Structures are given as C-alpha cells and as structure tokens.
Amino acid sequence: MSNDEQEFTVAVDEVNAIIGGYHGDPFRILGPHPIAGGIAVRAFLPQAQQVVLVAGEERRPLTKIHEHGFFEVQLPGWALPVDYRFEIEGFNGEKQLIEDPYRFSAQLSEDDRYLHAEGKLLKMYDSIGAHLHEADGRSGVLFTVWAPSALRVSVIGDFNQWDGRRHPMRFHPGSALWELFVPGLHEGTLYKFEIKTRYKDYTVAKADPVGFAGQMRPNNASMVWDVNKYEWHDQTWLQGRPQIQSINQPISVYEVHLGSWRKKEVDGEWHWLTYTELAQELIPYVQEMGYTHIELLPVSEFPFDGSWGYQVTGYFAPTSRYGSPDEFMAFVDTCHQAGIGVILDWVPAHFPMDEHGLGFFDGTHLYEHEDPRKGSHPDWGTYIFNYGRNEVRQFLISNALFWLDKYHIDGLRVDAVASMLYLDFSRKHGEWIPNQYGGRENIDAINFIREFNNQVHEQYPGVLTIAEESTSWPGVTHDTADNGLGFNLKWNMGWMHDTLQYFSNEPVYRSFHQGTLTFSLLYAFSEKFMLPFSHDEVVHLKRSMLDKMPGDVWQKFANLRLLYSYQWSHPGKKLLFMGGEFGQWQEWSEARSLDWHLLDGDAKHAGLKRLVHDLNNLYRYEKPLHELDDSWEGFEWI
C-alpha cells in the first residue's frame, strides 16, 4: 500500500487477493459501495496510471492505493445507485473512457438460477454462456458459466490481454453459476473462462461449454455470437415435417463428412468447401440422387481432424472449419427449401481430455464421473459423462434441443449408445462397477436417454432420434411408457454385418450361407430399423464397399449392384455413406476428397451411381417399398 491503510475503506488482504487473482467475491470489493456519509468506488485497472470517475458533469480522480493498479475514490454525500464511467490514462499517455462492470447488479434471473440448480433449465443456452445483453442502457455481453468448486472464475480475452485478474466474475452459491456483464463487447469477441481451482493452485483457461462459436484449431477460444439474428425461410418444410418424417414415409439418407465430400484447389493446395459452397454443390447433388435426407458426421466444434468430429469440445458451436454459425444455418435452410432433411450425428457418450474442454473443468470431475471405472473410456481415451448428475443431464438435453431450436435440425443420430447402456462395455472383470441391483446396466444413462427422447418428441414433434446401438438391447424404439428407450429408429448393425459377410463370399459358396441372409427377417420387425452402410464400414482396413465384393472388376460391380438392390428392397429405412454410391476403390479418409474422377468416362462407376439414383426414386414413389416398414403386414416372402 502506498498510503496508510486506514485512509481507505478496504483491507490490505482484500486488495492483495484481487491483485493476486484469488479473490472469490470481487463484487464485495470492486465497484460502488456505501460507506459512512457517502459511497466509495474501487477499481482494479493495472493498465492505467491515472483514473478519473466521470458521472455527468462530475469528474473525481481516483487514488492509486496499490502500485499494481488498485484505485479508490470516496464520494461524501453520494448515494447508490450511481451511473458513471472511468476515464483512464494508460502508461503511453493515451486516454479512453471505459465502463465499470462492477457497478451493475446481478443480471441472471432468479428463475434461471433456481431451474439450473434443479437441473431443469432445459433451454439453458438462452441464458448460460455468452449473450449480447443490455443493462442500464449499456450494451455488452453477459457471460455465465457453471463451476461450483472454483475458487475464482474470470472472463479473459483480447479485451483484457487475457489477464485473469481483470474481470473476475460474481458467484451465485445456490446455483453454482458465475456471471459477469462486460459493457462494450460485441459479436465476434474472443474469450475463455480462466478458472482458478482449489486443486493444488491449478489455474486453467477453458472454452465456454455453451459457446456458440469458436476459433479454428489449433486455437480454441470461444467467440461471442448471436444465434437469433438469422432469418429463416423454411416454414413450409417445418410445418410438413411431422408427416414427411413419419414411419410410413420413405427415408433414404446420404451420410456425409463435410470436410472430405469434395475439396477445392487454391494456389496448389486443397481446401475444404465452406458451408456456403456445400449448399451450392452438395444439396443439388443430393436432390439429383433422390435422397430424402443428409446425415452429417458431427459438426460440433472439435480439435482433432482424425476424430471425424466424434471428440467434441464445443457442443453448441458448429465447427469453424467451414464457416460461421449463420452460414451453417443457411446451409440447413437451403436443404429444407430443397425438400431435404438434415440429421446430425450427436455425441453424448463421451468427450475428449483436451485441457480447454469439459474435463476436470473446475478442478473437479464436474462433467465426467470421478471414478475412472465409470468416467473414462478404455478404448477411446475419453471421459464419460456423469449421467447421474442433474446439471450434466440438463447440459446434454439442452444441447440436443439447441440444435433443433436454433438450427432447425430434423433428426439426431445418437452415437455409441451401447457404450452408454452397459457399465461393462469394453471392460474386463474388475474394471467396472455394478449398478445398485448388481447388474451391468447403466441406470443413470438409461434414464437420461429416455428423458432426452421424451423432451425431443414433446417439444419438437416429427423430429427423428436414431440410435447407433450394436447389441440386442430390447425396446430401443419402443415408447418410454412401455419401458422402451424412445428412439424413432435404430441402426440395424446385425443386418449390416450379416449382409456384408454373405456378399463377401464368392457366389458359388453362397448357397451354404443362405441363413446368414435370411436371419434378419426373424427380427426385422422387433424394432423400427434403419439399414446402414456407414462410414464405419469403409475405414480401418475394412476396404471400400466396392472392394469388399468378390471377383474381378466386372463381378465386383455386379455384386455391389445386387447388394444395393437388396438393401433398398429389404424392410427398413436406408443409409449409405458418401462415395459408396459410385464405387470408391479407396477406403475413406477425412484428409482427402472422394475420387470424383472415377466418374469421368467410366461407365461402370457412372452406372452404379445411376442405379442408386433409380433405387432412391423407386423407393420413394412405390409405397410397398417404404410403408409398413416395421410390421409383418408390410412384408411377404415370395
């Protein structure tokens, strides 16, 4: 302190805690406070050598009471509330007028805080995260984050030189939410939350769990974005969606990885197409081919290209690889205007261990289960969500609703459902914990899945939920009221495996394996199935769809044509991964484009593509091929 402590209204240890970045209640110290006979205004402004409080015509200089930039002014006769700004003079002599975030009252409503504490704030994205906001006539951004065990949380960004001491947040004990309104910030502002934990003085900068946009990897800051300003033009589609996506309608899905469907060459280098370019090229192609839907491998922000999007760090942000959130909205809008539904792969089963992500968020296992036997995945090296925690279930369900609400998504294909359902999934004896009844079923995950499906179907009738579930778990597509999981459709992994196994045999040997082909009809109507030949079947040395087929080149094409004809005539909705429709020879890789040159002058590849086009159109317009897909009444052996 540069002056005797008693001359001022704040204790030395409080000042040191603010300057040192370990004060957990900054609003108790900073901003305006009543004192005997008036008020005192305090500020921590390490970038300033002089500070003047400006209130209308009044100008009152603040006294620097600590050399590192802690200022105070006492104002006898003044009373709260008070409207003021600071005129600061930097060490370079430049002056600027700034707002004081600590003069504003709490902005987060009591209702939101209460519902969050109960785990019932199911559209948390409307209040949590970073939102353009106005308070007392000042425009800025309201930041909010959940971090119950943090010692201190701050907003950091370019606006404060990423200094975590500058903008510490207000803590709400009942909800464990931290908030701060920062006037003067705008859309496009980069930010993170700096969290000082109680764990061995560990301090970490985290991306916003509810951030609406983010930086391109390898950078990983969140970006302020207004997701409410886009003007949609798809009302006709949305109104008709419940009928379009009913179980008796044709659903033929083209599965796409946006970064490798096609690439463009710029200055000798290959680049991704943007969301805008994909709308111009991909959508007409899907229309031409007769598909009803596009299914996108995960678009939520992710740091590692090789994860294909299945290791998410930004659950509420479409990846910046291909453009802005508004441009992705325009892509979906264009799909709808073209009569094409959009399904997203959604990943609530696990998340990566990247330091800026959800893991060990506030110095504790906040989003993941603390016991590694339930909280970490042995195969993927990722964390598993703690489905028994109210706030975690709320986060995931809110995220699902977010994509349906703000991006008008038509369906969610839930990844790796089996890994959620079973506590012993991919674990040896002694590596898992039984449930309270001694079984291997993950009851918390089951309850979460049912609640997710109930909320989606209640709030967005006609939206599809699709399970990638690889076991024989009963009732995946049965109503939750009947003890089912509540999905609309389930990927028929058994059919896919058996069918590919059968077709990989030379035709001369197939008569010995007819049971493999017919077995699927024993259970085809036990669930509402989708028949997938997905990206998982054309990677990791499994070979491309064409190269799986036996025989010489002519025979491979003939067998693949037969396989697709069988798929389109078998009961169940259809899904084919990109490249399969024209016969890729190579396995798929996220690092390169599909081999479109194969269609140049090669009648075999062009003919296969034409067959898929014809199958789609036959399937769409011939009711016997798509009605009663889930009932014996719609099938008869010839």
XYZ file of C-alpha atoms in Angstrom:
638
model
C 0.000 0.000 0.000
C 1.272 3.452 -0.875
C -0.721 5.148 1.903
C -1.786 4.279 5.405
C -4.434 1.574 5.178
C -6.807 3.430 7.486
C -7.172 6.251 4.984
C -9.071 3.895 2.733
C -12.129 1.700 3.056
C -10.738 -1.678 2.030
C -8.425 -4.057 3.850
C -4.941 -4.867 2.619
C -5.611 -8.593 2.298
C -8.707 -7.914 0.166
C -6.677 -5.738 -2.189
C -3.915 -8.320 -2.399
C -6.447 -11.059 -3.160
C -7.893 -9.042 -6.058
C -4.448 -8.222 -7.443
C -3.225 -11.777 -6.923
C -6.239 -13.245 -8.726
C -7.542 -15.390 -5.889
C -10.488 -13.349 -4.613
C -13.726 -15.304 -4.970
C -16.158 -12.415 -4.403
C -14.991 -9.395 -6.420
C -18.331 -7.564 -6.203
C -17.802 -7.288 -2.447
C -14.709 -5.166 -3.114
C -14.877 -3.619 -6.594
C -17.407 -1.092 -7.866
C -19.515 1.297 -5.738
C -20.143 0.581 -2.046
C -21.863 2.539 0.731
C -19.655 3.993 3.457
C -20.389 6.349 6.321
C -21.692 9.575 4.826
C -21.399 8.565 1.168
C -20.003 5.921 -1.142
C -16.615 4.566 -2.177
C -15.822 3.382 -5.697
C -12.964 0.950 -6.205
C -11.350 -0.447 -9.335
C -8.501 -2.725 -10.318
C -7.068 -1.293 -13.532
C -3.455 -2.440 -13.956
C -3.327 -0.894 -17.432
C -3.887 2.629 -16.029
C -1.560 5.101 -14.399
C -4.375 7.559 -13.679
C -8.147 7.096 -13.345
C -10.942 9.682 -13.182
C -14.553 8.847 -12.316
C -16.904 10.636 -14.732
C -20.569 10.998 -13.724
C -22.381 13.551 -15.850
C -20.524 16.836 -15.294
C -18.753 15.485 -12.215
C -15.117 14.404 -12.504
C -13.449 12.816 -9.472
C -9.910 11.409 -9.607
C -9.284 8.028 -8.013
C -6.294 7.447 -5.780
C -3.926 4.605 -6.589
C -3.672 2.733 -3.308
C -1.552 -0.108 -4.673
C 1.251 0.215 -7.176
C -0.149 -2.645 -9.284
C -3.243 -0.662 -10.187
C -5.804 -0.735 -7.386
C -7.711 2.580 -7.188
C -10.304 4.080 -4.871
C -12.285 7.306 -4.557
C -14.523 8.290 -1.629
C -17.558 10.409 -2.506
C -19.141 12.066 0.551
C -22.821 12.836 0.114
C -23.258 10.475 -2.836
C -25.712 7.586 -2.710
C -26.379 4.375 -4.603
C -27.235 3.672 -7.356
C -24.758 5.741 -9.301
C -24.121 5.925 -13.050
C -20.515 6.582 -14.011
C -17.625 5.715 -16.289
C -13.879 5.714 -15.841
C -11.540 7.885 -17.871
C -8.241 6.055 -17.752
C -4.827 7.229 -18.849
C -2.515 4.442 -19.911
C 1.215 4.287 -19.459
C 1.618 5.511 -23.036
C -0.340 8.665 -22.221
C -3.440 7.663 -24.200
C -6.819 8.288 -22.610
C -10.046 6.330 -23.032
C -13.489 6.212 -21.461
C -14.500 2.771 -20.174
C -17.401 1.213 -18.300
C -17.085 -0.420 -14.893
C -18.580 -3.954 -14.949
C -18.750 -3.896 -11.161
C -21.335 -1.147 -10.947
C -24.029 -3.408 -12.455
C -26.313 -5.585 -10.381
C -26.757 -9.322 -10.996
C -28.253 -9.865 -14.462
C -29.067 -13.573 -14.363
C -32.668 -14.081 -13.283
C -33.562 -15.872 -10.067
C -35.761 -18.261 -12.054
C -32.857 -19.312 -14.272
C -30.601 -19.790 -11.266
C -33.228 -21.891 -9.498
C -34.009 -24.051 -12.532
C -30.318 -24.604 -13.202
C -29.771 -25.777 -9.640
C -32.652 -28.226 -10.099
C -31.311 -29.453 -13.437
C -34.482 -28.268 -15.157
C -33.191 -25.357 -17.235
C -33.638 -27.379 -20.416
C -33.017 -24.428 -22.711
C -30.022 -23.246 -20.743
C -28.488 -21.876 -23.940
C -30.906 -18.935 -23.714
C -29.208 -17.680 -20.547
C -25.947 -19.574 -19.900
C -22.811 -18.923 -21.959
C -22.178 -15.565 -23.654
C -25.133 -13.416 -24.717
C -25.449 -9.960 -26.203
C -27.136 -8.040 -23.425
C -28.205 -4.575 -22.342
C -28.164 -3.278 -18.759
C -28.893 0.278 -17.600
C -28.792 1.451 -21.195
C -25.347 -0.061 -21.837
C -24.798 -2.748 -24.482
C -22.336 -5.549 -23.952
C -22.065 -9.268 -23.284
C -23.357 -11.232 -20.302
C -21.092 -14.183 -19.508
C -22.299 -17.090 -17.363
C -20.657 -20.419 -16.543
C -21.198 -23.321 -14.144
C -18.192 -24.048 -11.916
C -19.288 -24.997 -8.380
C -15.863 -25.825 -6.937
C -13.812 -22.992 -8.451
C -12.038 -20.540 -6.173
C -12.286 -17.812 -8.795
C -13.593 -17.594 -12.372
C -12.750 -14.759 -14.767
C -13.575 -13.851 -18.336
C -10.440 -13.396 -20.419
C -9.947 -12.230 -23.986
C -8.281 -9.686 -26.228
C -10.282 -7.002 -24.411
C -8.199 -7.534 -21.245
C -4.998 -9.003 -22.716
C -6.110 -12.453 -21.461
C -5.377 -11.330 -17.895
C -7.486 -13.371 -15.474
C -7.201 -10.752 -12.733
C -9.051 -8.106 -14.716
C -12.610 -9.464 -14.982
C -13.367 -11.855 -12.109
C -16.997 -12.960 -12.017
C -19.852 -12.915 -9.499
C -20.661 -16.259 -7.844
C -24.225 -17.402 -7.098
C -23.855 -20.060 -4.370
C -27.319 -21.588 -4.763
C -26.853 -22.423 -8.439
C -23.034 -22.550 -8.599
C -23.192 -20.180 -11.580
C -20.698 -17.380 -12.153
C -21.753 -14.306 -14.143
C -20.332 -11.008 -15.346
C -21.775 -8.350 -17.634
C -18.987 -6.662 -19.603
C -20.208 -3.496 -21.370
C -18.787 -2.576 -24.745
C -18.162 -6.088 -26.064
C -19.822 -7.309 -29.258
C -20.360 -10.243 -31.577
C -17.062 -11.729 -32.662
C -15.304 -11.122 -29.341
C -12.922 -13.971 -28.490
C -12.996 -15.184 -24.898
C -12.360 -18.003 -22.450
C -13.077 -18.622 -18.807
C -9.989 -18.656 -16.605
C -10.666 -20.903 -13.631
C -8.550 -20.831 -10.514
C -9.283 -24.128 -8.837
C -8.899 -25.340 -5.280
C -6.806 -28.236 -6.571
C -3.117 -27.534 -5.905
C -3.496 -23.922 -7.098
C -4.252 -25.268 -10.609
C -5.384 -22.494 -12.957
C -6.725 -23.284 -16.420
C -8.284 -21.421 -19.356
C -11.419 -23.177 -20.601
C -13.517 -22.713 -23.711
C -17.141 -21.900 -22.933
C -19.132 -25.161 -22.569
C -22.134 -23.303 -24.038
C -20.170 -21.181 -26.519
C -21.970 -20.622 -29.831
C -18.834 -20.266 -31.972
C -15.134 -20.948 -31.694
C -11.749 -20.449 -33.260
C -10.240 -22.675 -35.914
C -7.934 -25.317 -34.477
C -5.221 -25.265 -33.166
C -6.616 -22.150 -31.445
C -9.538 -22.884 -29.169
C -11.075 -19.708 -27.753
C -14.833 -19.266 -27.843
C -16.436 -16.458 -29.827
C -19.443 -14.343 -28.920
C -22.204 -14.980 -31.460
C -25.854 -14.015 -31.781
C -27.685 -17.186 -32.847
C -31.043 -15.409 -33.004
C -30.471 -12.980 -35.874
C -30.632 -15.335 -38.883
C -33.845 -15.012 -40.918
C -35.210 -18.451 -41.804
C -37.249 -19.312 -44.900
C -38.200 -22.921 -44.175
C -41.615 -22.636 -42.544
C -43.273 -24.771 -45.216
C -40.806 -27.571 -44.524
C -41.164 -27.335 -40.740
C -44.952 -27.388 -40.922
C -44.894 -30.515 -43.083
C -42.084 -32.274 -41.227
C -44.209 -34.460 -38.914
C -45.807 -36.040 -41.990
C -42.613 -36.117 -44.093
C -40.703 -37.968 -41.371
C -43.427 -40.331 -40.193
C -42.563 -44.025 -40.044
C -44.569 -44.873 -43.178
C -42.714 -42.364 -45.351
C -39.549 -43.063 -47.382
C -36.331 -42.124 -45.594
C -33.183 -42.546 -47.652
C -30.105 -40.972 -46.064
C -26.850 -39.819 -47.648
C -24.212 -39.835 -44.888
C -21.627 -37.090 -45.366
C -18.378 -35.883 -43.856
C -18.412 -32.235 -44.884
C -14.643 -31.827 -44.979
C -13.957 -34.620 -47.451
C -17.014 -34.902 -49.690
C -15.265 -32.630 -52.150
C -12.313 -30.259 -51.873
C -11.245 -27.208 -53.856
C -7.778 -26.345 -55.091
C -6.455 -22.881 -54.216
C -2.887 -21.924 -55.168
C -1.894 -25.549 -55.488
C -3.332 -26.580 -52.123
C -6.528 -28.475 -51.353
C -9.043 -26.793 -49.062
C -12.411 -27.651 -47.532
C -15.569 -26.349 -49.121
C -17.354 -23.771 -46.979
C -20.910 -24.183 -45.718
C -21.950 -21.774 -48.479
C -20.139 -23.747 -51.189
C -21.538 -27.013 -49.842
C -25.035 -25.552 -50.099
C -24.320 -24.749 -53.744
C -22.792 -28.140 -54.645
C -23.832 -30.846 -52.168
C -27.546 -30.054 -51.974
C -28.189 -30.200 -55.755
C -26.256 -33.474 -55.858
C -28.368 -34.996 -53.083
C -31.514 -33.792 -54.855
C -30.343 -35.268 -58.139
C -29.619 -38.624 -56.477
C -33.095 -38.824 -54.950
C -32.125 -38.947 -51.279
C -34.604 -37.623 -48.729
C -32.066 -36.700 -46.038
C -28.452 -35.770 -45.427
C -26.804 -37.098 -42.283
C -23.737 -35.131 -41.229
C -20.896 -36.580 -39.227
C -20.623 -34.386 -36.110
C -20.365 -30.673 -36.826
C -19.981 -29.570 -33.195
C -16.544 -27.999 -32.726
C -13.701 -30.478 -32.275
C -9.915 -30.070 -32.180
C -8.640 -33.206 -33.966
C -9.489 -33.788 -37.629
C -8.806 -37.508 -37.278
C -11.640 -37.909 -34.757
C -14.101 -37.089 -37.610
C -15.942 -34.883 -35.102
C -16.647 -37.593 -32.532
C -14.443 -35.952 -29.862
C -16.336 -32.748 -29.172
C -15.096 -29.744 -27.209
C -17.716 -27.218 -28.354
C -21.126 -28.858 -28.096
C -23.059 -25.695 -29.010
C -20.766 -24.428 -31.792
C -20.779 -25.634 -35.408
C -17.181 -26.143 -36.418
C -15.471 -23.044 -37.772
C -13.621 -25.169 -40.352
C -16.316 -24.466 -42.931
C -17.653 -21.052 -41.900
C -19.771 -19.171 -39.387
C -22.856 -20.292 -37.430
C -25.056 -18.178 -39.707
C -23.592 -19.885 -42.766
C -24.381 -23.296 -41.306
C -27.933 -22.104 -40.613
C -28.152 -21.034 -44.255
C -26.954 -24.497 -45.319
C -29.752 -26.156 -43.325
C -32.253 -23.588 -44.591
C -31.256 -24.321 -48.191
C -31.633 -28.061 -47.576
C -35.168 -27.516 -46.309
C -36.112 -25.298 -49.224
C -34.879 -28.115 -51.484
C -37.019 -30.661 -49.626
C -34.091 -32.361 -47.905
C -33.996 -33.155 -44.186
C -30.831 -32.731 -42.118
C -29.766 -35.262 -39.481
C -26.793 -34.605 -37.191
C -24.588 -37.169 -35.535
C -24.719 -36.285 -31.831
C -22.164 -37.485 -29.281
C -23.441 -37.625 -25.677
C -21.498 -40.804 -24.873
C -18.048 -39.342 -24.242
C -15.817 -36.288 -24.671
C -12.056 -35.736 -25.099
C -9.473 -34.907 -22.469
C -8.173 -31.729 -24.148
C -7.316 -29.205 -21.444
C -9.567 -26.468 -22.844
C -12.575 -28.824 -22.921
C -15.040 -30.096 -20.334
C -12.711 -32.422 -18.449
C -11.671 -31.541 -14.868
C -13.466 -28.289 -15.562
C -13.329 -26.543 -12.191
C -10.596 -28.627 -10.605
C -13.040 -31.460 -10.010
C -14.634 -34.121 -12.190
C -17.598 -31.905 -12.996
C -18.994 -33.293 -16.256
C -17.365 -36.736 -16.065
C -17.786 -39.375 -13.359
C -14.988 -39.169 -10.792
C -14.433 -42.949 -10.691
C -12.492 -43.938 -13.849
C -14.393 -47.236 -13.917
C -17.439 -45.163 -14.862
C -15.810 -41.920 -16.003
C -13.226 -42.851 -18.627
C -13.494 -44.908 -21.787
C -10.830 -47.622 -22.131
C -10.926 -47.796 -25.943
C -11.112 -44.152 -26.939
C -9.107 -42.437 -24.194
C -12.001 -40.105 -23.456
C -14.150 -39.101 -20.499
C -17.677 -40.450 -19.974
C -20.425 -38.074 -18.866
C -21.818 -38.437 -15.349
C -25.440 -39.123 -16.292
C -26.449 -39.231 -12.635
C -25.780 -35.520 -12.158
C -28.753 -33.228 -12.764
C -26.715 -30.425 -14.320
C -24.937 -32.810 -16.701
C -28.194 -34.327 -17.962
C -29.522 -30.778 -18.333
C -26.426 -29.780 -20.335
C -26.806 -32.674 -22.775
C -30.571 -32.445 -23.240
C -30.309 -28.685 -23.623
C -27.662 -29.229 -26.287
C -29.934 -31.591 -28.213
C -32.798 -29.095 -28.045
C -30.432 -26.294 -29.092
C -29.723 -27.879 -32.482
C -33.430 -28.435 -33.080
C -34.362 -24.930 -31.916
C -31.654 -22.656 -33.301
C -30.554 -24.698 -36.344
C -33.861 -26.381 -37.306
C -32.191 -29.805 -37.402
C -34.594 -32.621 -38.340
C -33.015 -35.540 -36.547
C -30.271 -36.610 -34.162
C -28.418 -39.869 -34.659
C -27.031 -40.733 -31.223
C -23.541 -42.189 -31.403
C -22.287 -45.177 -29.390
C -25.490 -45.882 -27.468
C -24.297 -49.340 -26.417
C -21.311 -47.810 -24.624
C -23.770 -45.766 -22.567
C -26.139 -48.607 -21.723
C -23.626 -51.081 -20.309
C -21.335 -50.413 -17.353
C -19.020 -53.208 -18.524
C -18.818 -52.010 -22.133
C -15.313 -52.893 -23.366
C -14.176 -53.575 -19.781
C -12.710 -56.709 -18.243
C -13.668 -58.271 -14.935
C -12.787 -55.893 -12.111
C -12.747 -52.824 -14.370
C -16.381 -51.852 -13.869
C -18.829 -51.185 -11.028
C -22.221 -52.944 -10.925
C -25.363 -50.867 -10.519
C -27.333 -50.782 -7.263
C -29.031 -54.047 -8.218
C -25.801 -55.838 -9.019
C -26.338 -55.656 -12.781
C -24.315 -54.236 -15.648
C -26.980 -51.849 -16.950
C -26.144 -48.151 -16.555
C -29.388 -46.997 -14.980
C -28.394 -43.320 -14.951
C -27.660 -43.456 -18.693
C -30.927 -45.283 -19.401
C -32.888 -42.618 -17.538
C -31.002 -39.893 -19.402
C -31.734 -41.461 -22.806
C -35.427 -41.763 -22.003
C -35.601 -38.181 -20.773
C -33.752 -36.995 -23.892
C -36.195 -38.768 -26.197
C -39.222 -37.588 -24.233
C -38.098 -33.960 -24.345
C -37.242 -34.032 -28.056
C -40.523 -35.645 -29.078
C -42.604 -33.469 -26.771
C -41.042 -30.164 -27.793
C -40.336 -30.924 -31.473
C -42.920 -33.391 -32.834
C -41.739 -35.001 -36.044
C -38.024 -34.777 -35.259
C -36.245 -38.131 -35.563
C -33.997 -39.678 -32.935
C -31.882 -42.559 -34.209
C -29.791 -44.951 -32.126
C -26.483 -46.425 -33.180
C -26.930 -49.399 -30.858
C -24.942 -52.509 -31.661
C -26.366 -55.002 -29.151
C -29.695 -56.758 -28.699
C -30.944 -54.355 -26.031
C -34.745 -54.741 -26.094
C -37.136 -51.915 -26.877
C -34.728 -49.331 -28.296
C -37.504 -47.916 -30.500
C -40.370 -48.684 -28.142
C -42.137 -45.898 -26.262
C -40.696 -44.944 -22.903
C -44.173 -45.504 -21.432
C -43.738 -49.156 -22.436
C -40.294 -49.342 -20.813
C -38.530 -48.652 -24.110
C -35.769 -46.141 -24.786
C -37.970 -43.988 -27.019
C -35.939 -43.712 -30.241
C -37.700 -43.464 -33.609
C -35.192 -45.673 -35.416
C -32.299 -47.994 -34.647
C -29.369 -48.787 -36.899
C -29.617 -52.489 -37.783
C -25.988 -53.402 -37.162
C -26.754 -57.128 -37.195
C -28.264 -56.900 -40.680
C -25.307 -54.866 -41.880
C -22.742 -57.323 -40.522
C -24.513 -60.448 -41.781
C -25.258 -58.976 -45.197
C -21.676 -57.851 -45.806
C -20.416 -61.230 -44.637
C -22.756 -63.026 -47.051
C -21.884 -60.838 -50.031
C -18.146 -61.143 -49.389
C -18.425 -64.840 -50.274
C -17.883 -65.975 -53.831
C -21.319 -66.667 -55.391
C -20.512 -70.352 -55.774
C -20.305 -70.687 -51.966
C -23.293 -68.552 -51.024
C -25.785 -71.403 -51.075
C -24.090 -72.680 -47.918
C -24.740 -69.373 -46.142
C -28.338 -68.558 -47.048
C -29.271 -68.496 -43.370
C -26.982 -65.513 -42.884
C -29.053 -63.629 -45.437
C -32.486 -64.646 -44.176
C -31.772 -64.408 -40.449
C -32.528 -60.671 -40.344
C -36.192 -61.325 -41.179
C -36.580 -63.192 -37.892
C -36.169 -59.902 -36.001
C -36.728 -57.239 -38.674
C -39.974 -56.065 -37.083
C -38.921 -56.200 -33.424
C -37.702 -52.602 -33.776
C -38.035 -49.751 -36.254
C -34.815 -50.228 -38.178
C -32.555 -48.239 -40.464
C -30.232 -50.280 -42.706
C -26.795 -48.610 -42.628
C -23.728 -48.909 -44.785
C -21.960 -46.145 -42.905
C -18.525 -44.552 -42.704
C -17.500 -47.163 -40.122
C -17.599 -49.878 -42.806
C -15.105 -48.225 -45.178
C -12.193 -47.426 -42.827
C -9.516 -49.197 -40.765
C -8.630 -51.769 -43.431
C -12.229 -52.890 -43.907
C -11.935 -51.773 -47.557
C -14.407 -49.766 -49.601
C -17.873 -51.085 -50.414
C -16.774 -51.951 -53.944
C -13.544 -53.603 -52.875
C -15.368 -55.793 -50.315
C -17.109 -57.585 -53.171
C -15.598 -60.823 -54.521
C -14.401 -61.480 -58.048
C -12.816 -59.410 -60.788
C -13.731 -55.801 -61.528
C -16.874 -56.674 -63.502
C -18.009 -59.086 -60.785
C -17.327 -56.573 -58.003
C -19.603 -54.035 -59.676
C -22.268 -56.663 -60.349
C -22.190 -57.836 -56.732
C -22.374 -54.285 -55.380
C -25.339 -53.512 -57.628
C -27.022 -56.636 -56.270
C -26.181 -55.649 -52.683
C -27.701 -52.175 -53.041
C -30.792 -53.588 -54.738
C -31.183 -55.975 -51.817
C -30.731 -53.137 -49.295
C -33.353 -50.935 -50.945
C -35.882 -53.792 -51.129
C -35.355 -55.025 -47.552
C -37.687 -53.624 -44.843
C -36.098 -50.640 -43.115
C -35.014 -47.080 -43.847
C -31.854 -46.651 -45.916
C -28.434 -45.093 -45.275
C -25.361 -45.046 -47.495
C -22.078 -43.258 -46.827
C -20.777 -40.878 -49.462
C -18.648 -42.451 -52.166
C -20.457 -45.749 -51.940
C -22.981 -44.577 -54.499
C -20.443 -44.522 -57.335
C -17.985 -47.160 -56.159
C -14.948 -45.688 -54.438
C -11.979 -48.027 -54.730
C -10.084 -46.450 -51.834
C -11.093 -46.570 -48.213
C -12.459 -43.267 -46.995
C -10.094 -40.771 -45.363
C -11.068 -37.452 -43.804
C -7.873 -35.979 -45.252
C -8.793 -36.255 -48.934
C -11.719 -35.765 -51.272
C -13.825 -38.533 -52.724
C -12.469 -39.842 -56.026
C -14.865 -37.985 -58.296
C -12.571 -38.533 -61.265
C -13.799 -42.151 -61.354
C -16.994 -40.881 -62.959
C -15.095 -39.334 -65.862
C -15.653 -41.651 -68.794
C -16.030 -44.840 -66.746
C -19.392 -46.441 -67.459
C -19.113 -48.875 -64.539
C -18.905 -46.154 -61.861
C -21.460 -43.981 -63.641
C -23.770 -46.970 -63.989
C -23.570 -47.754 -60.275
C -24.386 -44.132 -59.478
C -27.353 -44.279 -61.857
C -28.579 -47.454 -60.138
C -28.561 -45.761 -56.707
C -30.434 -42.834 -58.242
C -33.039 -45.204 -59.687
C -33.334 -47.189 -56.448
C -33.946 -43.988 -54.491
C -36.674 -42.891 -56.851
C -38.288 -46.330 -56.986
C -38.198 -46.490 -53.191
C -39.699 -43.010 -52.797
C -42.583 -43.470 -55.201
C -43.511 -47.137 -54.697
C -45.399 -47.373 -51.403
C -44.837 -51.124 -50.905
C -41.122 -50.363 -50.548
C -41.487 -47.892 -47.670
C -44.861 -48.323 -45.969
C -45.316 -50.708 -43.011
C -41.541 -50.978 -42.701
C -41.843 -52.100 -39.099
C -44.594 -54.704 -39.469
C -45.044 -58.200 -40.873
C -48.113 -56.771 -42.597
C -45.761 -54.984 -44.974
C -43.646 -58.000 -45.928
C -44.194 -61.348 -47.565
C -41.727 -63.952 -48.808
C -42.044 -64.756 -52.490
